[in-house]
Amino acid sequence: MTASGELSAEPRDGMLSLADRWPLLAQPAALVAYLCGTVALALGVAVCLAASTPFRWPELLTFLALMACGAVCIEATRRLGMPAGVSRDLLSAWWLPAAFLLPPVYALLAPLPLQFLLQMRVRQTVLYRRVFSAAAIGLAAGTASMIFHAAASGDADVPLGSGGALAAAVACGVIFTVLNTALIAIALYVSDPGNTRWREALWDRERVLLDVVELCLGVLVAIACALSPLLLLLTLPPVVLLQRSLLHAQLTAAARTDAKTGLLNATAWQCEADTEIVRARRTGETLALLIVDIDHFKRVNDTYGHLVGDQVLAGVADALRSQLRDYDVVGRFGGEEFVVLLPRADVAEARRVAERLRSRVGRVAIPVEDTMISVTVSAGVAVMSLHGDDLIELLAAADLALYRAKELGRDRICLPVAPEPPPHARADNADGGIP
């Protein structure tokens, strides 16, 4: 074990270490314990429920029909791919009907074949993530199923169209969403307590809206399946279409976003900046451009490793984002450089914002092993019409100002140096001419 609570992943004598063969062992010990505990709990509950649930052919056929619809949904969207990281889909449209119409053991097992299909057919990732996802979804769906059937007095054939059963289904769908989100958020927090992604998983306006859509789809599919399993053929096309639209939106957003910081990547930022510059020219307003660079970032990578360097990048990005307005355009330009476009900002406002960013980043502390890492930033400032008239000129001027800030000792803000007047102009000034 290392001081950070992770198992060493370094190869010995050219041989793969245990952590190389089992990536889970390279994770923090607390995360390993949490993931293994969640999977073990899901397995234990599944075994207990399977032992106490009588086998019925109609239930098995309904389960297979729902899983077949889920498989068709995956295959229909397979060519689109899936964005890396925590992505969203509409597969709960097939898990929730299993929770409402079948004994809880089926709801617990439903995510397993679909997660396996995602791994084999869509995007391969480390196996423990798929297993944990299946366990977390299964526990959430199984709990919702048990509560629903308890509310329905154990009658699995209660019509979902009735008011009481429909209300119970909606309430249990909310329980499913809350439990599944909480289990994932806990994993995100345990994996990196200093990162705020777990908070985003708990509360985000777009995520809540998508959860509502998933719940409505699941209830509607369950009602259709309760009337006749053949009606699943009518529910499948709209779910596939919604799934494709959702994945397309996520992939489009991922193509514009820097994976390490969540900010705009260089290409997307340049497009946004060009649009703002055209607008500023049309309206006659000014704008400013900042290039922000982390001081001695190579020293961080050399001392602590690139994974810690990525945490520092993410921490600086969060600090920058927290100090900017909604309409400011911020992105990662490459390496340890960030770019910020400030619409309607003059020289004084640009300096104030740059100083606020510099001060805020200086107060950020990244927890690493038994210590905290703090970094500083330097920034170059350029203002439209004063230091350049287009994006290329503004970037060049801000880059020169940044270079000057580095030469003067770093951890400071600089503007481009005003060019010296030609020799004849200096002579005219000395003779009392107009400067």
mmCIF file with all atom_site columns, C-alpha atoms in Angstrom, residues 104-301:
data_model
loop_
_atom_site.group_PDB
_atom_site.id
_atom_site.type_symbol
_atom_site.label_atom_id
_atom_site.label_alt_id
_atom_site.label_comp_id
_atom_site.label_asym_id
_atom_site.label_entity_id
_atom_site.label_seq_id
_atom_site.pdbx_PDB_ins_code
_atom_site.Cartn_x
_atom_site.Cartn_y
_atom_site.Cartn_z
_atom_site.occupancy
_atom_site.B_iso_or_equiv
_atom_site.pdbx_formal_charge
_atom_site.auth_seq_id
_atom_site.auth_comp_id
_atom_site.auth_asym_id
_atom_site.auth_atom_id
_atom_site.pdbx_PDB_model_num
ATOM 1   C CA . PRO A 1 104 ? -38.131 -8.060  -7.207  1.00 0.00 ? 104 PRO A CA 1
ATOM 2   C CA . VAL A 1 105 ? -35.485 -10.623 -8.174  1.00 0.00 ? 105 VAL A CA 1
ATOM 3   C CA . TYR A 1 106 ? -36.042 -9.794  -11.841 1.00 0.00 ? 106 TYR A CA 1
ATOM 4   C CA . ALA A 1 107 ? -35.546 -6.072  -11.197 1.00 0.00 ? 107 ALA A CA 1
ATOM 5   C CA . LEU A 1 108 ? -32.307 -6.895  -9.404  1.00 0.00 ? 108 LEU A CA 1
ATOM 6   C CA . LEU A 1 109 ? -31.017 -9.003  -12.296 1.00 0.00 ? 109 LEU A CA 1
ATOM 7   C CA . ALA A 1 110 ? -32.290 -6.853  -15.193 1.00 0.00 ? 110 ALA A CA 1
ATOM 8   C CA . PRO A 1 111 ? -29.255 -4.500  -15.425 1.00 0.00 ? 111 PRO A CA 1
ATOM 9   C CA . LEU A 1 112 ? -26.756 -7.374  -15.685 1.00 0.00 ? 112 LEU A CA 1
ATOM 10  C CA . PRO A 1 113 ? -27.388 -8.541  -19.287 1.00 0.00 ? 113 PRO A CA 1
ATOM 11  C CA . LEU A 1 114 ? -27.743 -4.985  -20.607 1.00 0.00 ? 114 LEU A CA 1
ATOM 12  C CA . GLN A 1 115 ? -24.530 -3.808  -18.930 1.00 0.00 ? 115 GLN A CA 1
ATOM 13  C CA . PHE A 1 116 ? -22.765 -6.844  -20.396 1.00 0.00 ? 116 PHE A CA 1
ATOM 14  C CA . LEU A 1 117 ? -24.104 -5.927  -23.833 1.00 0.00 ? 117 LEU A CA 1
ATOM 15  C CA . LEU A 1 118 ? -22.907 -2.345  -23.432 1.00 0.00 ? 118 LEU A CA 1
ATOM 16  C CA . GLN A 1 119 ? -19.449 -3.646  -22.557 1.00 0.00 ? 119 GLN A CA 1
ATOM 17  C CA . MET A 1 120 ? -19.292 -6.029  -25.499 1.00 0.00 ? 120 MET A CA 1
ATOM 18  C CA . ARG A 1 121 ? -21.030 -4.033  -28.210 1.00 0.00 ? 121 ARG A CA 1
ATOM 19  C CA . VAL A 1 122 ? -20.782 -0.311  -27.454 1.00 0.00 ? 122 VAL A CA 1
ATOM 20  C CA . ARG A 1 123 ? -17.745 0.748   -25.432 1.00 0.00 ? 123 ARG A CA 1
ATOM 21  C CA . GLN A 1 124 ? -15.365 -1.358  -23.409 1.00 0.00 ? 124 GLN A CA 1
ATOM 22  C CA . THR A 1 125 ? -14.288 0.046   -20.088 1.00 0.00 ? 125 THR A CA 1
ATOM 23  C CA . VAL A 1 126 ? -12.687 -1.422  -16.990 1.00 0.00 ? 126 VAL A CA 1
ATOM 24  C CA . LEU A 1 127 ? -14.839 -4.358  -15.929 1.00 0.00 ? 127 LEU A CA 1
ATOM 25  C CA . TYR A 1 128 ? -15.318 -3.297  -12.320 1.00 0.00 ? 128 TYR A CA 1
ATOM 26  C CA . ARG A 1 129 ? -17.205 -0.166  -13.439 1.00 0.00 ? 129 ARG A CA 1
ATOM 27  C CA . ARG A 1 130 ? -19.721 -2.215  -15.400 1.00 0.00 ? 130 ARG A CA 1
ATOM 28  C CA . VAL A 1 131 ? -20.140 -4.647  -12.518 1.00 0.00 ? 131 VAL A CA 1
ATOM 29  C CA . PHE A 1 132 ? -20.642 -1.824  -10.038 1.00 0.00 ? 132 PHE A CA 1
ATOM 30  C CA . SER A 1 133 ? -23.143 -0.083  -12.347 1.00 0.00 ? 133 SER A CA 1
ATOM 31  C CA . ALA A 1 134 ? -25.155 -3.300  -12.646 1.00 0.00 ? 134 ALA A CA 1
ATOM 32  C CA . ALA A 1 135 ? -25.077 -3.789  -8.858  1.00 0.00 ? 135 ALA A CA 1
ATOM 33  C CA . ALA A 1 136 ? -26.071 -0.177  -8.089  1.00 0.00 ? 136 ALA A CA 1
ATOM 34  C CA . ILE A 1 137 ? -28.927 -0.148  -10.601 1.00 0.00 ? 137 ILE A CA 1
ATOM 35  C CA . GLY A 1 138 ? -30.048 -3.595  -9.472  1.00 0.00 ? 138 GLY A CA 1
ATOM 36  C CA . LEU A 1 139 ? -30.141 -2.602  -5.801  1.00 0.00 ? 139 LEU A CA 1
ATOM 37  C CA . ALA A 1 140 ? -32.075 0.568   -6.607  1.00 0.00 ? 140 ALA A CA 1
ATOM 38  C CA . ALA A 1 141 ? -34.538 -1.239  -8.897  1.00 0.00 ? 141 ALA A CA 1
ATOM 39  C CA . GLY A 1 142 ? -34.918 -4.174  -6.501  1.00 0.00 ? 142 GLY A CA 1
ATOM 40  C CA . THR A 1 143 ? -35.660 -1.853  -3.577  1.00 0.00 ? 143 THR A CA 1
ATOM 41  C CA . ALA A 1 144 ? -38.218 0.064   -5.648  1.00 0.00 ? 144 ALA A CA 1
ATOM 42  C CA . SER A 1 145 ? -39.811 -3.222  -6.714  1.00 0.00 ? 145 SER A CA 1
ATOM 43  C CA . MET A 1 146 ? -40.102 -4.522  -3.151  1.00 0.00 ? 146 MET A CA 1
ATOM 44  C CA . ILE A 1 147 ? -41.690 -1.268  -1.984  1.00 0.00 ? 147 ILE A CA 1
ATOM 45  C CA . PHE A 1 148 ? -44.108 -1.256  -4.924  1.00 0.00 ? 148 PHE A CA 1
ATOM 46  C CA . HIS A 1 149 ? -45.263 -4.832  -4.365  1.00 0.00 ? 149 HIS A CA 1
ATOM 47  C CA . ALA A 1 150 ? -45.576 -4.220  -0.636  1.00 0.00 ? 150 ALA A CA 1
ATOM 48  C CA . ALA A 1 151 ? -47.757 -1.183  -1.357  1.00 0.00 ? 151 ALA A CA 1
ATOM 49  C CA . ALA A 1 152 ? -49.821 -3.308  -3.730  1.00 0.00 ? 152 ALA A CA 1
ATOM 50  C CA . SER A 1 153 ? -50.314 -5.954  -0.986  1.00 0.00 ? 153 SER A CA 1
ATOM 51  C CA . GLY A 1 154 ? -48.109 -8.393  -2.861  1.00 0.00 ? 154 GLY A CA 1
ATOM 52  C CA . ASP A 1 155 ? -50.464 -8.606  -5.849  1.00 0.00 ? 155 ASP A CA 1
ATOM 53  C CA . ALA A 1 156 ? -48.218 -8.495  -8.921  1.00 0.00 ? 156 ALA A CA 1
ATOM 54  C CA . ASP A 1 157 ? -51.278 -8.351  -11.211 1.00 0.00 ? 157 ASP A CA 1
ATOM 55  C CA . VAL A 1 158 ? -52.613 -5.057  -9.843  1.00 0.00 ? 158 VAL A CA 1
ATOM 56  C CA . PRO A 1 159 ? -53.574 -2.851  -12.841 1.00 0.00 ? 159 PRO A CA 1
ATOM 57  C CA . LEU A 1 160 ? -51.109 -0.017  -13.262 1.00 0.00 ? 160 LEU A CA 1
ATOM 58  C CA . GLY A 1 161 ? -53.830 2.120   -14.798 1.00 0.00 ? 161 GLY A CA 1
ATOM 59  C CA . SER A 1 162 ? -55.607 2.476   -11.450 1.00 0.00 ? 162 SER A CA 1
ATOM 60  C CA . GLY A 1 163 ? -54.963 5.642   -9.500  1.00 0.00 ? 163 GLY A CA 1
ATOM 61  C CA . GLY A 1 164 ? -53.404 4.006   -6.437  1.00 0.00 ? 164 GLY A CA 1
ATOM 62  C CA . ALA A 1 165 ? -51.082 1.722   -8.404  1.00 0.00 ? 165 ALA A CA 1
ATOM 63  C CA . LEU A 1 166 ? -50.039 4.558   -10.713 1.00 0.00 ? 166 LEU A CA 1
ATOM 64  C CA . ALA A 1 167 ? -49.184 6.791   -7.751  1.00 0.00 ? 167 ALA A CA 1
ATOM 65  C CA . ALA A 1 168 ? -47.240 3.949   -6.150  1.00 0.00 ? 168 ALA A CA 1
ATOM 66  C CA . ALA A 1 169 ? -45.350 3.333   -9.405  1.00 0.00 ? 169 ALA A CA 1
ATOM 67  C CA . VAL A 1 170 ? -44.374 7.014   -9.696  1.00 0.00 ? 170 VAL A CA 1
ATOM 68  C CA . ALA A 1 171 ? -43.248 7.109   -6.057  1.00 0.00 ? 171 ALA A CA 1
ATOM 69  C CA . CYS A 1 172 ? -41.199 3.940   -6.473  1.00 0.00 ? 172 CYS A CA 1
ATOM 70  C CA . GLY A 1 173 ? -39.699 5.312   -9.663  1.00 0.00 ? 173 GLY A CA 1
ATOM 71  C CA . VAL A 1 174 ? -38.535 8.334   -7.685  1.00 0.00 ? 174 VAL A CA 1
ATOM 72  C CA . ILE A 1 175 ? -37.073 5.994   -5.043  1.00 0.00 ? 175 ILE A CA 1
ATOM 73  C CA . PHE A 1 176 ? -35.211 4.106   -7.783  1.00 0.00 ? 176 PHE A CA 1
ATOM 74  C CA . THR A 1 177 ? -33.745 7.348   -9.169  1.00 0.00 ? 177 THR A CA 1
ATOM 75  C CA . VAL A 1 178 ? -32.689 8.687   -5.760  1.00 0.00 ? 178 VAL A CA 1
ATOM 76  C CA . LEU A 1 179 ? -31.044 5.423   -4.663  1.00 0.00 ? 179 LEU A CA 1
ATOM 77  C CA . ASN A 1 180 ? -29.214 4.889   -7.952  1.00 0.00 ? 180 ASN A CA 1
ATOM 78  C CA . THR A 1 181 ? -27.960 8.486   -8.027  1.00 0.00 ? 181 THR A CA 1
ATOM 79  C CA . ALA A 1 182 ? -26.858 8.307   -4.389  1.00 0.00 ? 182 ALA A CA 1
ATOM 80  C CA . LEU A 1 183 ? -24.900 5.086   -4.910  1.00 0.00 ? 183 LEU A CA 1
ATOM 81  C CA . ILE A 1 184 ? -23.051 6.575   -7.891  1.00 0.00 ? 184 ILE A CA 1
ATOM 82  C CA . ALA A 1 185 ? -22.433 9.897   -6.129  1.00 0.00 ? 185 ALA A CA 1
ATOM 83  C CA . ILE A 1 186 ? -20.918 8.100   -3.137  1.00 0.00 ? 186 ILE A CA 1
ATOM 84  C CA . ALA A 1 187 ? -18.552 6.216   -5.470  1.00 0.00 ? 187 ALA A CA 1
ATOM 85  C CA . LEU A 1 188 ? -17.497 9.493   -7.123  1.00 0.00 ? 188 LEU A CA 1
ATOM 86  C CA . TYR A 1 189 ? -16.897 11.111  -3.750  1.00 0.00 ? 189 TYR A CA 1
ATOM 87  C CA . VAL A 1 190 ? -14.916 8.188   -2.334  1.00 0.00 ? 190 VAL A CA 1
ATOM 88  C CA . SER A 1 191 ? -12.757 8.011   -5.472  1.00 0.00 ? 191 SER A CA 1
ATOM 89  C CA . ASP A 1 192 ? -11.796 11.690  -5.221  1.00 0.00 ? 192 ASP A CA 1
ATOM 90  C CA . PRO A 1 193 ? -13.145 13.626  -2.190  1.00 0.00 ? 193 PRO A CA 1
ATOM 91  C CA . GLY A 1 194 ? -11.683 16.890  -3.467  1.00 0.00 ? 194 GLY A CA 1
ATOM 92  C CA . ASN A 1 195 ? -13.571 16.735  -6.762  1.00 0.00 ? 195 ASN A CA 1
ATOM 93  C CA . THR A 1 196 ? -17.066 18.223  -7.090  1.00 0.00 ? 196 THR A CA 1
ATOM 94  C CA . ARG A 1 197 ? -18.378 15.744  -9.686  1.00 0.00 ? 197 ARG A CA 1
ATOM 95  C CA . TRP A 1 198 ? -20.292 13.887  -6.978  1.00 0.00 ? 198 TRP A CA 1
ATOM 96  C CA . ARG A 1 199 ? -22.286 17.046  -6.241  1.00 0.00 ? 199 ARG A CA 1
ATOM 97  C CA . GLU A 1 200 ? -23.142 17.410  -9.904  1.00 0.00 ? 200 GLU A CA 1
ATOM 98  C CA . ALA A 1 201 ? -24.382 13.804  -9.904  1.00 0.00 ? 201 ALA A CA 1
ATOM 99  C CA . LEU A 1 202 ? -26.685 14.605  -6.982  1.00 0.00 ? 202 LEU A CA 1
ATOM 100 C CA . TRP A 1 203 ? -28.120 17.827  -8.340  1.00 0.00 ? 203 TRP A CA 1
ATOM 101 C CA . ASP A 1 204 ? -28.095 19.231  -11.827 1.00 0.00 ? 204 ASP A CA 1
ATOM 102 C CA . ARG A 1 205 ? -31.050 20.752  -13.632 1.00 0.00 ? 205 ARG A CA 1
ATOM 103 C CA . GLU A 1 206 ? -30.491 18.784  -16.829 1.00 0.00 ? 206 GLU A CA 1
ATOM 104 C CA . ARG A 1 207 ? -30.043 15.527  -14.918 1.00 0.00 ? 207 ARG A CA 1
ATOM 105 C CA . VAL A 1 208 ? -33.255 16.064  -12.983 1.00 0.00 ? 208 VAL A CA 1
ATOM 106 C CA . LEU A 1 209 ? -35.133 16.733  -16.226 1.00 0.00 ? 209 LEU A CA 1
ATOM 107 C CA . LEU A 1 210 ? -33.722 13.556  -17.737 1.00 0.00 ? 210 LEU A CA 1
ATOM 108 C CA . ASP A 1 211 ? -34.685 11.592  -14.609 1.00 0.00 ? 211 ASP A CA 1
ATOM 109 C CA . VAL A 1 212 ? -38.269 12.803  -15.029 1.00 0.00 ? 212 VAL A CA 1
ATOM 110 C CA . VAL A 1 213 ? -38.258 11.693  -18.672 1.00 0.00 ? 213 VAL A CA 1
ATOM 111 C CA . GLU A 1 214 ? -36.889 8.262   -17.701 1.00 0.00 ? 214 GLU A CA 1
ATOM 112 C CA . LEU A 1 215 ? -39.537 7.858   -15.018 1.00 0.00 ? 215 LEU A CA 1
ATOM 113 C CA . CYS A 1 216 ? -42.358 8.755   -17.407 1.00 0.00 ? 216 CYS A CA 1
ATOM 114 C CA . LEU A 1 217 ? -41.028 6.365   -20.041 1.00 0.00 ? 217 LEU A CA 1
ATOM 115 C CA . GLY A 1 218 ? -40.671 3.532   -17.539 1.00 0.00 ? 218 GLY A CA 1
ATOM 116 C CA . VAL A 1 219 ? -44.221 3.936   -16.245 1.00 0.00 ? 219 VAL A CA 1
ATOM 117 C CA . LEU A 1 220 ? -45.699 4.200   -19.751 1.00 0.00 ? 220 LEU A CA 1
ATOM 118 C CA . VAL A 1 221 ? -43.829 1.114   -20.964 1.00 0.00 ? 221 VAL A CA 1
ATOM 119 C CA . ALA A 1 222 ? -44.942 -0.771  -17.829 1.00 0.00 ? 222 ALA A CA 1
ATOM 120 C CA . ILE A 1 223 ? -48.591 0.133   -18.450 1.00 0.00 ? 223 ILE A CA 1
ATOM 121 C CA . ALA A 1 224 ? -48.332 -0.965  -22.091 1.00 0.00 ? 224 ALA A CA 1
ATOM 122 C CA . CYS A 1 225 ? -46.631 -4.225  -21.136 1.00 0.00 ? 225 CYS A CA 1
ATOM 123 C CA . ALA A 1 226 ? -49.229 -4.891  -18.433 1.00 0.00 ? 226 ALA A CA 1
ATOM 124 C CA . LEU A 1 227 ? -51.986 -4.577  -21.026 1.00 0.00 ? 227 LEU A CA 1
ATOM 125 C CA . SER A 1 228 ? -50.179 -6.865  -23.466 1.00 0.00 ? 228 SER A CA 1
ATOM 126 C CA . PRO A 1 229 ? -46.492 -7.730  -23.980 1.00 0.00 ? 229 PRO A CA 1
ATOM 127 C CA . LEU A 1 230 ? -47.108 -7.288  -27.710 1.00 0.00 ? 230 LEU A CA 1
ATOM 128 C CA . LEU A 1 231 ? -47.522 -3.549  -27.092 1.00 0.00 ? 231 LEU A CA 1
ATOM 129 C CA . LEU A 1 232 ? -43.780 -3.438  -26.378 1.00 0.00 ? 232 LEU A CA 1
ATOM 130 C CA . LEU A 1 233 ? -43.390 -3.427  -30.164 1.00 0.00 ? 233 LEU A CA 1
ATOM 131 C CA . LEU A 1 234 ? -45.150 -0.043  -30.212 1.00 0.00 ? 234 LEU A CA 1
ATOM 132 C CA . THR A 1 235 ? -43.129 1.432   -27.349 1.00 0.00 ? 235 THR A CA 1
ATOM 133 C CA . LEU A 1 236 ? -39.755 0.366   -28.738 1.00 0.00 ? 236 LEU A CA 1
ATOM 134 C CA . PRO A 1 237 ? -39.416 2.833   -31.691 1.00 0.00 ? 237 PRO A CA 1
ATOM 135 C CA . PRO A 1 238 ? -40.009 6.037   -29.660 1.00 0.00 ? 238 PRO A CA 1
ATOM 136 C CA . VAL A 1 239 ? -37.644 4.881   -26.924 1.00 0.00 ? 239 VAL A CA 1
ATOM 137 C CA . VAL A 1 240 ? -34.957 4.098   -29.519 1.00 0.00 ? 240 VAL A CA 1
ATOM 138 C CA . LEU A 1 241 ? -35.421 7.529   -31.098 1.00 0.00 ? 241 LEU A CA 1
ATOM 139 C CA . LEU A 1 242 ? -35.146 9.288   -27.718 1.00 0.00 ? 242 LEU A CA 1
ATOM 140 C CA . GLN A 1 243 ? -32.073 7.203   -26.862 1.00 0.00 ? 243 GLN A CA 1
ATOM 141 C CA . ARG A 1 244 ? -30.367 8.190   -30.115 1.00 0.00 ? 244 ARG A CA 1
ATOM 142 C CA . SER A 1 245 ? -31.173 11.859  -29.553 1.00 0.00 ? 245 SER A CA 1
ATOM 143 C CA . LEU A 1 246 ? -29.812 11.731  -26.007 1.00 0.00 ? 246 LEU A CA 1
ATOM 144 C CA . LEU A 1 247 ? -26.560 10.026  -27.014 1.00 0.00 ? 247 LEU A CA 1
ATOM 145 C CA . HIS A 1 248 ? -26.092 12.405  -29.949 1.00 0.00 ? 248 HIS A CA 1
ATOM 146 C CA . ALA A 1 249 ? -26.446 15.401  -27.609 1.00 0.00 ? 249 ALA A CA 1
ATOM 147 C CA . GLN A 1 250 ? -23.957 13.910  -25.143 1.00 0.00 ? 250 GLN A CA 1
ATOM 148 C CA . LEU A 1 251 ? -21.434 13.099  -27.862 1.00 0.00 ? 251 LEU A CA 1
ATOM 149 C CA . THR A 1 252 ? -21.779 16.604  -29.314 1.00 0.00 ? 252 THR A CA 1
ATOM 150 C CA . ALA A 1 253 ? -21.143 18.118  -25.889 1.00 0.00 ? 253 ALA A CA 1
ATOM 151 C CA . ALA A 1 254 ? -18.185 15.778  -25.316 1.00 0.00 ? 254 ALA A CA 1
ATOM 152 C CA . ALA A 1 255 ? -16.646 16.844  -28.644 1.00 0.00 ? 255 ALA A CA 1
ATOM 153 C CA . ARG A 1 256 ? -16.665 20.463  -27.414 1.00 0.00 ? 256 ARG A CA 1
ATOM 154 C CA . THR A 1 257 ? -15.398 19.757  -23.928 1.00 0.00 ? 257 THR A CA 1
ATOM 155 C CA . ASP A 1 258 ? -11.933 19.168  -22.536 1.00 0.00 ? 258 ASP A CA 1
ATOM 156 C CA . ALA A 1 259 ? -12.062 15.819  -20.747 1.00 0.00 ? 259 ALA A CA 1
ATOM 157 C CA . LYS A 1 260 ? -9.711  16.776  -17.899 1.00 0.00 ? 260 LYS A CA 1
ATOM 158 C CA . THR A 1 261 ? -11.273 20.097  -16.895 1.00 0.00 ? 261 THR A CA 1
ATOM 159 C CA . GLY A 1 262 ? -14.826 20.144  -18.217 1.00 0.00 ? 262 GLY A CA 1
ATOM 160 C CA . LEU A 1 263 ? -14.116 23.483  -19.921 1.00 0.00 ? 263 LEU A CA 1
ATOM 161 C CA . LEU A 1 264 ? -14.387 24.172  -23.636 1.00 0.00 ? 264 LEU A CA 1
ATOM 162 C CA . ASN A 1 265 ? -11.570 22.654  -25.650 1.00 0.00 ? 265 ASN A CA 1
ATOM 163 C CA . ALA A 1 266 ? -9.398  24.866  -27.839 1.00 0.00 ? 266 ALA A CA 1
ATOM 164 C CA . THR A 1 267 ? -11.456 24.395  -31.017 1.00 0.00 ? 267 THR A CA 1
ATOM 165 C CA . ALA A 1 268 ? -14.820 25.030  -29.347 1.00 0.00 ? 268 ALA A CA 1
ATOM 166 C CA . TRP A 1 269 ? -13.442 28.033  -27.452 1.00 0.00 ? 269 TRP A CA 1
ATOM 167 C CA . GLN A 1 270 ? -12.091 29.577  -30.654 1.00 0.00 ? 270 GLN A CA 1
ATOM 168 C CA . CYS A 1 271 ? -15.497 29.245  -32.333 1.00 0.00 ? 271 CYS A CA 1
ATOM 169 C CA . GLU A 1 272 ? -17.222 30.895  -29.361 1.00 0.00 ? 272 GLU A CA 1
ATOM 170 C CA . ALA A 1 273 ? -14.571 33.625  -29.209 1.00 0.00 ? 273 ALA A CA 1
ATOM 171 C CA . ASP A 1 274 ? -14.889 34.391  -32.924 1.00 0.00 ? 274 ASP A CA 1
ATOM 172 C CA . THR A 1 275 ? -18.640 34.771  -32.499 1.00 0.00 ? 275 THR A CA 1
ATOM 173 C CA . GLU A 1 276 ? -18.189 37.190  -29.579 1.00 0.00 ? 276 GLU A CA 1
ATOM 174 C CA . ILE A 1 277 ? -15.627 39.264  -31.481 1.00 0.00 ? 277 ILE A CA 1
ATOM 175 C CA . VAL A 1 278 ? -17.955 39.609  -34.477 1.00 0.00 ? 278 VAL A CA 1
ATOM 176 C CA . ARG A 1 279 ? -20.748 40.688  -32.146 1.00 0.00 ? 279 ARG A CA 1
ATOM 177 C CA . ALA A 1 280 ? -18.477 43.213  -30.400 1.00 0.00 ? 280 ALA A CA 1
ATOM 178 C CA . ARG A 1 281 ? -17.485 44.740  -33.748 1.00 0.00 ? 281 ARG A CA 1
ATOM 179 C CA . ARG A 1 282 ? -21.104 45.033  -34.800 1.00 0.00 ? 282 ARG A CA 1
ATOM 180 C CA . THR A 1 283 ? -22.262 46.674  -31.559 1.00 0.00 ? 283 THR A CA 1
ATOM 181 C CA . GLY A 1 284 ? -19.138 48.747  -30.961 1.00 0.00 ? 284 GLY A CA 1
ATOM 182 C CA . GLU A 1 285 ? -18.575 47.198  -27.530 1.00 0.00 ? 285 GLU A CA 1
ATOM 183 C CA . THR A 1 286 ? -15.183 46.248  -26.211 1.00 0.00 ? 286 THR A CA 1
ATOM 184 C CA . LEU A 1 287 ? -13.972 42.927  -24.898 1.00 0.00 ? 287 LEU A CA 1
ATOM 185 C CA . ALA A 1 288 ? -10.864 41.526  -23.257 1.00 0.00 ? 288 ALA A CA 1
ATOM 186 C CA . LEU A 1 289 ? -8.909  38.306  -23.557 1.00 0.00 ? 289 LEU A CA 1
ATOM 187 C CA . LEU A 1 290 ? -6.879  36.613  -20.847 1.00 0.00 ? 290 LEU A CA 1
ATOM 188 C CA . ILE A 1 291 ? -4.331  33.826  -21.135 1.00 0.00 ? 291 ILE A CA 1
ATOM 189 C CA . VAL A 1 292 ? -3.863  32.180  -17.739 1.00 0.00 ? 292 VAL A CA 1
ATOM 190 C CA . ASP A 1 293 ? -0.932  29.835  -17.161 1.00 0.00 ? 293 ASP A CA 1
ATOM 191 C CA . ILE A 1 294 ? -0.197  27.657  -14.105 1.00 0.00 ? 294 ILE A CA 1
ATOM 192 C CA . ASP A 1 295 ? 3.230   28.501  -12.700 1.00 0.00 ? 295 ASP A CA 1
ATOM 193 C CA . HIS A 1 296 ? 5.776   25.661  -12.483 1.00 0.00 ? 296 HIS A CA 1
ATOM 194 C CA . PHE A 1 297 ? 3.209   23.063  -13.548 1.00 0.00 ? 297 PHE A CA 1
ATOM 195 C CA . LYS A 1 298 ? 5.927   20.758  -14.873 1.00 0.00 ? 298 LYS A CA 1
ATOM 196 C CA . ARG A 1 299 ? 7.325   20.617  -11.354 1.00 0.00 ? 299 ARG A CA 1
ATOM 197 C CA . VAL A 1 300 ? 3.961   19.281  -10.122 1.00 0.00 ? 300 VAL A CA 1
ATOM 198 C CA . ASN A 1 301 ? 3.927   16.540  -12.771 1.00 0.00 ? 301 ASN A CA 1
#
